[in-house]
Tab-separated table of C-alpha atoms and ligand atoms in Angstrom:
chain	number	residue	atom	x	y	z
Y	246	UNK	CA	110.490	114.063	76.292
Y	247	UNK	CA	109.368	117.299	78.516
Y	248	UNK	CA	108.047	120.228	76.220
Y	249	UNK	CA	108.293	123.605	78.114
Y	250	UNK	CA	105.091	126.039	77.861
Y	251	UNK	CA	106.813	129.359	77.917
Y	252	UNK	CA	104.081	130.983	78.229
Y	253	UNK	CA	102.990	129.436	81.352
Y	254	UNK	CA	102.746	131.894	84.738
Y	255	UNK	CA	105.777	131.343	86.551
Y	256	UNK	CA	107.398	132.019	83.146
Y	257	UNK	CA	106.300	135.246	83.425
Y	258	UNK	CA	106.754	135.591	86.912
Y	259	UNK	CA	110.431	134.800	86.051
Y	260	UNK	CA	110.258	137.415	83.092
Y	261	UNK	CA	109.124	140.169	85.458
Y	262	UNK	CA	106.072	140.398	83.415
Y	263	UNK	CA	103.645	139.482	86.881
Y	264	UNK	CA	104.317	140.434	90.042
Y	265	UNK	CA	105.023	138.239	93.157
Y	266	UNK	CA	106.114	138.811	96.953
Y	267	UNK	CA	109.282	137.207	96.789
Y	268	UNK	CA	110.540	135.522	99.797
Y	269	UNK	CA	114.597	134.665	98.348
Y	270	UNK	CA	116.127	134.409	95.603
Y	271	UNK	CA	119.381	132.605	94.181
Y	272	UNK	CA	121.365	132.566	90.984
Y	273	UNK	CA	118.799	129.359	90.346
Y	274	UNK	CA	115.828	129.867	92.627
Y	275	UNK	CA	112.916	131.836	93.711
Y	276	UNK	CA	110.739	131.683	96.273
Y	277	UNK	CA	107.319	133.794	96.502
Y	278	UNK	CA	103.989	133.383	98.405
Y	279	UNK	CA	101.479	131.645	97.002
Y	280	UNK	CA	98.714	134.138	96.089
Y	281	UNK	CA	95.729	131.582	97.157
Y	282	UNK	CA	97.287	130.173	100.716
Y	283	UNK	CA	96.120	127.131	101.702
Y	284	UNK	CA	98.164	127.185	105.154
Y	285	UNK	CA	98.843	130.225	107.521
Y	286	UNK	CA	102.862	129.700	105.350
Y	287	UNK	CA	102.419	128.624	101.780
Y	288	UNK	CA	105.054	129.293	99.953
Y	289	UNK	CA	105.888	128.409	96.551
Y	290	UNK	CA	109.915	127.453	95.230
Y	291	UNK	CA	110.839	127.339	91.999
Y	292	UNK	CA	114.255	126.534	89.507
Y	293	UNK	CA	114.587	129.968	87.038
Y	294	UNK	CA	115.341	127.106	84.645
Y	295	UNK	CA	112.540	126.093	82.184
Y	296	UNK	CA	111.667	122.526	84.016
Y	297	UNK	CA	108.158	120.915	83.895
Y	298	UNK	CA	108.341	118.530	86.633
Y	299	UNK	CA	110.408	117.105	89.529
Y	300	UNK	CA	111.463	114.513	87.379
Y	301	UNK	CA	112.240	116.268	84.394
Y	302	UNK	CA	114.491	118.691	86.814
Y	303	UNK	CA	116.040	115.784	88.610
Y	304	UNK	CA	117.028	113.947	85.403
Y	305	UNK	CA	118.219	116.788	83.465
Y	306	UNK	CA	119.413	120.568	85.636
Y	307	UNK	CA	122.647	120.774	86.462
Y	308	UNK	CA	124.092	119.938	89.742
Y	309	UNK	CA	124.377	123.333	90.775
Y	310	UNK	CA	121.086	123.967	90.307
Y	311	UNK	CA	119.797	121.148	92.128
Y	312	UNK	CA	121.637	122.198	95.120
Y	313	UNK	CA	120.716	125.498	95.019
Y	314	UNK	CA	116.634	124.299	94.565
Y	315	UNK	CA	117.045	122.245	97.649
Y	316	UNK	CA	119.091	124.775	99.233
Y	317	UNK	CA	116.634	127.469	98.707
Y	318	UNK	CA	114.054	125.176	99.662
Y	319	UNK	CA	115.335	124.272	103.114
Y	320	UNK	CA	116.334	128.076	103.568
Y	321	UNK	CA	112.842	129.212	102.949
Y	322	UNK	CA	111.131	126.665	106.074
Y	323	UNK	CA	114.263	128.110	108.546
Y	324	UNK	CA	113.075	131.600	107.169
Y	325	UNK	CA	109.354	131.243	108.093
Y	326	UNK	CA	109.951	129.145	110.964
Y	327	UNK	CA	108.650	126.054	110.094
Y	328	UNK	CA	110.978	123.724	110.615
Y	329	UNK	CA	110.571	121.145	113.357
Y	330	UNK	CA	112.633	122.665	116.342
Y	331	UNK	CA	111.184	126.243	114.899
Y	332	UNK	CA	108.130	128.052	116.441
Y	333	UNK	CA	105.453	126.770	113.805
Y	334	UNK	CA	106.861	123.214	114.836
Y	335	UNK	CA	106.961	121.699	110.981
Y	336	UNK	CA	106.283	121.901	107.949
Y	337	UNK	CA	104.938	119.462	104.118
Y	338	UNK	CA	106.459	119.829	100.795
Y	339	UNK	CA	104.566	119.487	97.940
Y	340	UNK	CA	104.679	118.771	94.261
Y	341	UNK	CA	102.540	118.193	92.244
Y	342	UNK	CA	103.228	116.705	88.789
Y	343	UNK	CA	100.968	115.958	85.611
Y	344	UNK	CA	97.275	115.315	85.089
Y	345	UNK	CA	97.308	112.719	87.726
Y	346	UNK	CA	98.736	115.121	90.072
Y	347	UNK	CA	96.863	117.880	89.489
Y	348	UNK	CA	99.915	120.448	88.341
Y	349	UNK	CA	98.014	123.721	87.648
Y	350	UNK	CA	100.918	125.479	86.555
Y	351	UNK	CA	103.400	123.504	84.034
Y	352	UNK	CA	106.659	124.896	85.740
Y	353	UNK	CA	108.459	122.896	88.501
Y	354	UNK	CA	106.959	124.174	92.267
Y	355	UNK	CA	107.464	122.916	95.355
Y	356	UNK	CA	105.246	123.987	97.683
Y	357	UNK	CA	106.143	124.249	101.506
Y	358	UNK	CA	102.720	124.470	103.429
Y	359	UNK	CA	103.156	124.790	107.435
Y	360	UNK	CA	102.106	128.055	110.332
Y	361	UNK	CA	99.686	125.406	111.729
Y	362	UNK	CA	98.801	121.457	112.141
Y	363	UNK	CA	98.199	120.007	108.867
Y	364	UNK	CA	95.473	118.039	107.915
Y	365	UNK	CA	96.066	114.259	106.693
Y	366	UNK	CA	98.555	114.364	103.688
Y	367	UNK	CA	95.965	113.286	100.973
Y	368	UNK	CA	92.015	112.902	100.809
Y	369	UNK	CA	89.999	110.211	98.994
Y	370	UNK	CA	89.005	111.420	95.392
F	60	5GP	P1	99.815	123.383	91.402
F	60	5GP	O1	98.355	123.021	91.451
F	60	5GP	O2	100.301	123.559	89.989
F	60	5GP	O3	100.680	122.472	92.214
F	60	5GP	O4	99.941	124.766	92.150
F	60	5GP	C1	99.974	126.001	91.496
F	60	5GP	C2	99.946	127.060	92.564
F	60	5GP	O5	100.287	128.293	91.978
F	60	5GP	C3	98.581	127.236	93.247
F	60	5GP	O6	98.704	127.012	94.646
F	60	5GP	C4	98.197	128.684	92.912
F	60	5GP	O7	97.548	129.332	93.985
F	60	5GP	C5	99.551	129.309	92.604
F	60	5GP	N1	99.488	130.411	91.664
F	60	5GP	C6	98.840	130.431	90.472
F	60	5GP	N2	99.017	131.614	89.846
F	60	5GP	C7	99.809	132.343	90.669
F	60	5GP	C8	100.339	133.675	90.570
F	60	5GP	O8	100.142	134.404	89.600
F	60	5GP	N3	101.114	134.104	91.615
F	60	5GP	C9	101.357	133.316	92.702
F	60	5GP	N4	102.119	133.834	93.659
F	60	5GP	N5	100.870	132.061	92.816
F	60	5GP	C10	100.103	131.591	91.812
């Protein structure tokens, strides 16, 4: 059972009620900048639909959404040039989900991190 905080930011975001520098966006998707980078490209994606988690999207959007989250997703890392054969030479996605996970913000994000060398994927607790 996922229970959807409406009032949570990217809810709002989606509302038009905050502002964000959008990089795309799809019939199902946005993409914007994070606003507290933690990479020279941080970039947050996100399904307009109101999904908590990965899992929660996975198990219950539509398959049109899905494809258009991945879509966007992979569309964003050719846009900044982060892919692999690109200029910033790769990229990590990210996404955080619960406590456990440390999920700030109770919408579905991914986050695509890349513009330099990252750092090892996780650090002790
Ligand atoms: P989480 O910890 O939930 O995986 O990540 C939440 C992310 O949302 C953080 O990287 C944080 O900087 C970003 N964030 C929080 N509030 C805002 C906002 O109002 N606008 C934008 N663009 N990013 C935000």
């Amino acid at each position: 059972m996922y229970v959807y905080d409406t009032d949570n930011i990217f809810a709002k975001i989606l509302r038009g009620e905050i502002p964000n520098n959008t990089v795309v966006e799809t019939e199902h998707s946005l993409a914007f900048h994070d606003i507290n980078p933690h990479a020279p490209v941080h970039v947050l994606v996100i399904p307009k639909g109101p999904y908590v988690t990965f899992d929660h999207f996975a198990s219950e959007a539509s398959d049109a959404e899905i494809i258009d989250f991945n879509r966007t997703v992979a569309k964003v890392a050719e846009m900044l040039e982060v892919t692999p054969g690109a200029g910033h030479g790769g990229y990590r996605l990210i996404s955080n989900a619960g406590e456990a996970g440390v999920q700030e913000v109770p919408h579905l994000h991914v986050h695509i991190a890349g513009g330099h060398r990252l750092g090892r994927m996780l650090s002790p607790r």
